């Protein structure tokens, strides 16, 4: 009866195969829904669109229909895009990147709770987000007894499958069946006071199972799909990115020479984006060997570093590849087995593990101020970009952290180094090294005024340097008894006021 | 030859007993010195004063003489006070509370690196603070082979003793010899990539040794003292503190009823100060039993809670008792053995352990803004008060965190709820519950505008509520495309500008 090469070999679950439309009927107005998906990988491809149609029909009929949507991180147009266009999302966590949804968040239509990626799963377990009604999870295959082969991301899927009242599975044949063996799903989590140490000591160490598990009785529908993940292409590495990567890699060299880093460095984490991509490209040319990566996301250049033999292994929770690279990976997947593990994001980003392993964290930023506070999420303190993602999980607990940005934006009219950031995601207590194409500011073990000198002279663009120095000098002179981190409050946000008015800073 | 009841039974170290003046000669200009001391307990009582005299003499002779001073946290007048008055401190980390030193930091004379208390030891191990030249550590007794009985705090003493080139020990006979057995000094720390899981699962579990260790060959001097720790008295619990404690305890009750907390709660951490003191007093009257504490500091009311039988055990790194209570504790010390453990601050505040145990963190704040960012350290964004201490270690990794403050300051002229904080120590991503005498704002799983509504209506003082609502309403209306967390930048810091000018907010 059952083809062992089929994607669904559990007889009970095979009997639940249905259409996306029928599956979407299981989701009701006001439900809290946990969907799979992390940086555009492993998200459901069919049910959310069918749900969006239901929602639009309900709205046309004058009915209210919105859901609270939890995921791993960003998804694809087939989740956040279609649901946002249907005005179907009331609340959203923990991260987003869809332009329509972002616009709705910034229009005040959607309540967005910007959450550390390592925190959401436990917060749902603790009951802080209420009851989880439905899970919609993409997998590569369904095995007997509700064992599931995850697809290109793990994210929060374990938690959604464990906690949801009703489960909808999407089996995506575009995802290689050979993903079996690429995952490590830790089933040792507990709620306090019953938590145990997580016995992970090495980036590639297995501490869990290769499968997700689901109670077959909870599975209300199974949907077959065959659709690719989001195309996560980056622009080619430009000179600015190359310069930033160069400074960062020189700094790592310096730390190795000073005996503060081993010759093969420590496990690398790189955020998603052009700069991280450039750093990874730079590392492919550098002398470091036997590197490892303990990170969230596997992007093209991280895979290239593995291919080059410079990198021994990668632990992550998700892929975020260009369409081209994804095709190639899927075709050659066997050669990566045993060198890549995808974990739950609770583990890939876990403070306990990040601190223990001594991760080197490399993350982008919007801007930093002269005392080393970093804004990663909100333009002018009000407008959400994407969210904090895992930057806080990694940076706060890293052995060494870097925050990286070009020194200017909008054709040089805005400075990424400002007197005071209007929103803080990473405080002065946590930020260690700032990098722009101008240079690098080592803020470790420094007091605020020394930080200001280093940041302004090494990282700020020359067009803004004198004005930043002048701000700091005047703040110092005008505050003889408040010189720990002197500010001129009437001026501190004036750079952003000009930017908000569409003028150069 | 050696009296076994003597405080010094190591023959080699007994031979190194000398005067504070001779010991202080071992400290040279420019040295980085690690001293014991945490919240006014266990700091050296004699050598720093002798050093201050040397420094003053050098200054009188026109010579430069300043040191870089690292400690556990705050010390007493005999360390920070005397050295600050001698203008002997160039750099200071990680926490301070001495008024002279604070004035010097705010005058720009002393570079102060405000550091998470769990981070400093590892940062020194990593080499981020340069070489540690000298350790000056108070102990209760010296046993053979360089085993040391710690005194009333452990702090960073293990790290100072391990890393310093030269060690000066102060043996303080005011500290009970019976401290032997009260400490748990973890010797399993490593630098990455050699770190191991910390196998602590219960607040009172032993994972280390009862003694500090020092290589006797490194000990350059031993000094005998007999002097009390700082008197850490609090003002009696007033109505405002009692109201805040009442709200907080009601909230805990509610969480127990909702099944989100066990009946005996989870391990408590309480910051130092009047509010924490009031909460602890309130818990003594509440119904919770078999509570535990995993915290930094043992203050009078935490000890009272232990005495009352409501609290089973305390893990901390230090005492911070009133003179009266300290005397009583020292007299009755035997009855506390087995119910209190003092650990290194790296362990008492360790993110790994705090998250695993699921600590309930209760910390004071200067102010919070309407979107839930908390300022704990810098008045008007410039003037240092004390430092972040352990509040970040605990709050960021807690199961549940509270930030507590009266809703107004300076006789009602300043609001503790403001449009935008001018300095962020705890970001919106980390702050869960705000408490004032007005009420409580539960910010878990909320988006910024919902937070603003809760904070303004539940926590702000009625005198400021309408203006805060008005600010939020206008910010919302004026920013139709920036409503995620709308601000009016020209006004956001105006409340602090007025406060800085000595006017009501």
mmCIF file of C-alpha atoms in Angstrom, chain A residues 73-199:
data_model
loop_
_atom_site.group_PDB
_atom_site.id
_atom_site.type_symbol
_atom_site.label_atom_id
_atom_site.label_comp_id
_atom_site.label_asym_id
_atom_site.label_seq_id
_atom_site.Cartn_x
_atom_site.Cartn_y
_atom_site.Cartn_z
ATOM 1 C CA UNK A 73 11.612 34.628 11.800
ATOM 2 C CA UNK A 74 10.868 36.090 8.360
ATOM 3 C CA UNK A 75 8.888 33.940 5.927
ATOM 4 C CA UNK A 76 8.064 34.526 2.258
ATOM 5 C CA UNK A 77 5.432 36.330 0.262
ATOM 6 C CA UNK A 78 3.307 33.184 0.498
ATOM 7 C CA UNK A 79 2.927 33.745 4.252
ATOM 8 C CA UNK A 80 3.431 37.333 5.419
ATOM 9 C CA UNK A 81 2.756 38.841 2.001
ATOM 10 C CA UNK A 82 -0.575 37.170 1.222
ATOM 11 C CA UNK A 83 -1.851 37.456 4.790
ATOM 12 C CA UNK A 84 -0.865 41.111 5.062
ATOM 13 C CA UNK A 85 -2.484 41.979 1.746
ATOM 14 C CA UNK A 86 -5.648 40.288 3.044
ATOM 15 C CA UNK A 87 -5.373 42.409 6.208
ATOM 16 C CA UNK A 88 -5.439 39.125 8.055
ATOM 17 C CA UNK A 89 -2.783 39.694 10.740
ATOM 18 C CA UNK A 90 -3.686 41.318 14.055
ATOM 19 C CA UNK A 91 -0.506 40.543 15.971
ATOM 20 C CA UNK A 92 2.885 39.353 14.793
ATOM 21 C CA UNK A 93 6.085 38.104 16.440
ATOM 22 C CA UNK A 94 9.085 37.674 16.499
ATOM 23 C CA UNK A 95 10.587 39.071 13.230
ATOM 24 C CA UNK A 96 9.407 40.207 9.825
ATOM 25 C CA UNK A 97 10.750 41.439 6.529
ATOM 26 C CA UNK A 98 7.701 41.569 4.257
ATOM 27 C CA UNK A 99 7.221 45.086 2.840
ATOM 28 C CA UNK A 100 3.406 45.085 3.042
ATOM 29 C CA UNK A 101 3.428 43.818 6.586
ATOM 30 C CA UNK A 102 6.114 46.323 7.551
ATOM 31 C CA UNK A 103 3.964 49.113 6.125
ATOM 32 C CA UNK A 104 0.999 47.892 8.177
ATOM 33 C CA UNK A 105 3.074 47.723 11.335
ATOM 34 C CA UNK A 106 4.237 51.270 10.727
ATOM 35 C CA UNK A 107 0.712 52.393 9.936
ATOM 36 C CA UNK A 108 -0.361 51.098 13.331
ATOM 37 C CA UNK A 109 -2.608 48.417 11.838
ATOM 38 C CA UNK A 110 -0.632 45.406 13.069
ATOM 39 C CA UNK A 111 0.719 44.971 16.579
ATOM 40 C CA UNK A 112 4.269 43.736 16.245
ATOM 41 C CA UNK A 113 6.143 42.359 19.257
ATOM 42 C CA UNK A 114 9.802 42.507 18.377
ATOM 43 C CA UNK A 115 11.337 39.606 20.272
ATOM 44 C CA UNK A 116 14.768 37.998 20.694
ATOM 45 C CA UNK A 117 14.629 34.905 18.501
ATOM 46 C CA UNK A 118 15.832 32.661 21.330
ATOM 47 C CA UNK A 119 13.061 33.922 23.604
ATOM 48 C CA UNK A 120 9.816 33.300 21.740
ATOM 49 C CA UNK A 121 9.581 29.525 22.143
ATOM 50 C CA UNK A 122 10.046 29.678 25.907
ATOM 51 C CA UNK A 123 7.655 32.618 26.216
ATOM 52 C CA UNK A 124 4.967 30.567 24.496
ATOM 53 C CA UNK A 125 5.749 27.610 26.771
ATOM 54 C CA UNK A 126 5.478 29.926 29.762
ATOM 55 C CA UNK A 127 2.021 30.996 28.591
ATOM 56 C CA UNK A 128 2.944 34.628 27.942
ATOM 57 C CA UNK A 129 1.370 34.587 24.455
ATOM 58 C CA UNK A 130 -1.800 32.750 25.466
ATOM 59 C CA UNK A 131 -2.927 29.475 23.936
ATOM 60 C CA UNK A 132 -1.541 28.268 20.614
ATOM 61 C CA UNK A 133 -4.500 27.184 18.522
ATOM 62 C CA UNK A 134 -2.972 25.956 15.290
ATOM 63 C CA UNK A 135 0.439 24.985 13.942
ATOM 64 C CA UNK A 136 1.135 25.108 10.197
ATOM 65 C CA UNK A 137 4.490 23.476 9.579
ATOM 66 C CA UNK A 138 6.318 22.571 6.383
ATOM 67 C CA UNK A 139 8.280 19.304 6.417
ATOM 68 C CA UNK A 140 10.268 17.316 3.879
ATOM 69 C CA UNK A 141 8.631 13.998 4.762
ATOM 70 C CA UNK A 142 6.294 12.294 7.198
ATOM 71 C CA UNK A 143 7.522 9.000 8.665
ATOM 72 C CA UNK A 144 5.542 6.439 10.660
ATOM 73 C CA UNK A 145 4.332 7.339 14.146
ATOM 74 C CA UNK A 146 4.394 11.064 13.483
ATOM 75 C CA UNK A 147 8.113 11.413 13.015
ATOM 76 C CA UNK A 148 8.754 14.330 10.674
ATOM 77 C CA UNK A 149 11.779 15.107 8.509
ATOM 78 C CA UNK A 150 12.157 18.889 8.791
ATOM 79 C CA UNK A 151 12.836 20.933 5.687
ATOM 80 C CA UNK A 152 15.160 23.902 5.188
ATOM 81 C CA UNK A 153 14.537 25.471 8.580
ATOM 82 C CA UNK A 154 13.691 24.248 12.057
ATOM 83 C CA UNK A 155 12.880 27.544 13.769
ATOM 84 C CA UNK A 156 10.180 27.188 16.414
ATOM 85 C CA UNK A 157 8.532 24.157 14.778
ATOM 86 C CA UNK A 158 9.117 21.861 17.714
ATOM 87 C CA UNK A 159 7.299 24.236 20.027
ATOM 88 C CA UNK A 160 4.408 24.813 17.603
ATOM 89 C CA UNK A 161 3.950 21.044 17.111
ATOM 90 C CA UNK A 162 4.124 20.365 20.845
ATOM 91 C CA UNK A 163 1.758 23.108 21.944
ATOM 92 C CA UNK A 164 -0.835 23.645 19.208
ATOM 93 C CA UNK A 165 -4.324 22.197 19.582
ATOM 94 C CA UNK A 166 -4.526 21.418 15.858
ATOM 95 C CA UNK A 167 -1.693 20.766 13.435
ATOM 96 C CA UNK A 168 -1.549 21.248 9.672
ATOM 97 C CA UNK A 169 1.455 19.773 7.901
ATOM 98 C CA UNK A 170 2.664 20.765 4.457
ATOM 99 C CA UNK A 171 4.873 18.170 2.754
ATOM 100 C CA UNK A 172 6.975 20.042 0.208
ATOM 101 C CA UNK A 173 8.504 17.840 -2.495
ATOM 102 C CA UNK A 174 10.757 20.685 -3.627
ATOM 103 C CA UNK A 175 12.669 20.137 -0.388
ATOM 104 C CA UNK A 176 15.052 17.188 -0.726
ATOM 105 C CA UNK A 177 13.881 13.987 0.902
ATOM 106 C CA UNK A 178 17.581 13.628 1.732
ATOM 107 C CA UNK A 179 17.260 16.312 4.413
ATOM 108 C CA UNK A 180 16.876 13.348 6.754
ATOM 109 C CA UNK A 181 19.937 13.478 9.016
ATOM 110 C CA UNK A 182 20.587 17.232 8.744
ATOM 111 C CA UNK A 183 18.645 18.211 11.845
ATOM 112 C CA UNK A 184 19.152 18.073 15.566
ATOM 113 C CA UNK A 185 15.923 18.709 17.438
ATOM 114 C CA UNK A 186 16.558 19.027 21.147
ATOM 115 C CA UNK A 187 13.794 17.423 23.208
ATOM 116 C CA UNK A 188 15.379 18.148 26.582
ATOM 117 C CA UNK A 189 13.769 21.543 27.161
ATOM 118 C CA UNK A 190 11.750 21.940 30.355
ATOM 119 C CA UNK A 191 10.059 24.766 32.147
ATOM 120 C CA UNK A 192 11.741 26.021 35.333
ATOM 121 C CA UNK A 193 12.281 24.686 37.945
ATOM 122 C CA UNK A 194 12.910 21.469 35.990
ATOM 123 C CA UNK A 195 15.473 22.707 33.496
ATOM 124 C CA UNK A 196 18.730 20.865 32.966
ATOM 125 C CA UNK A 197 22.086 21.983 31.590
ATOM 126 C CA UNK A 198 22.265 21.771 27.794
ATOM 127 C CA UNK A 199 25.182 19.445 27.236
#
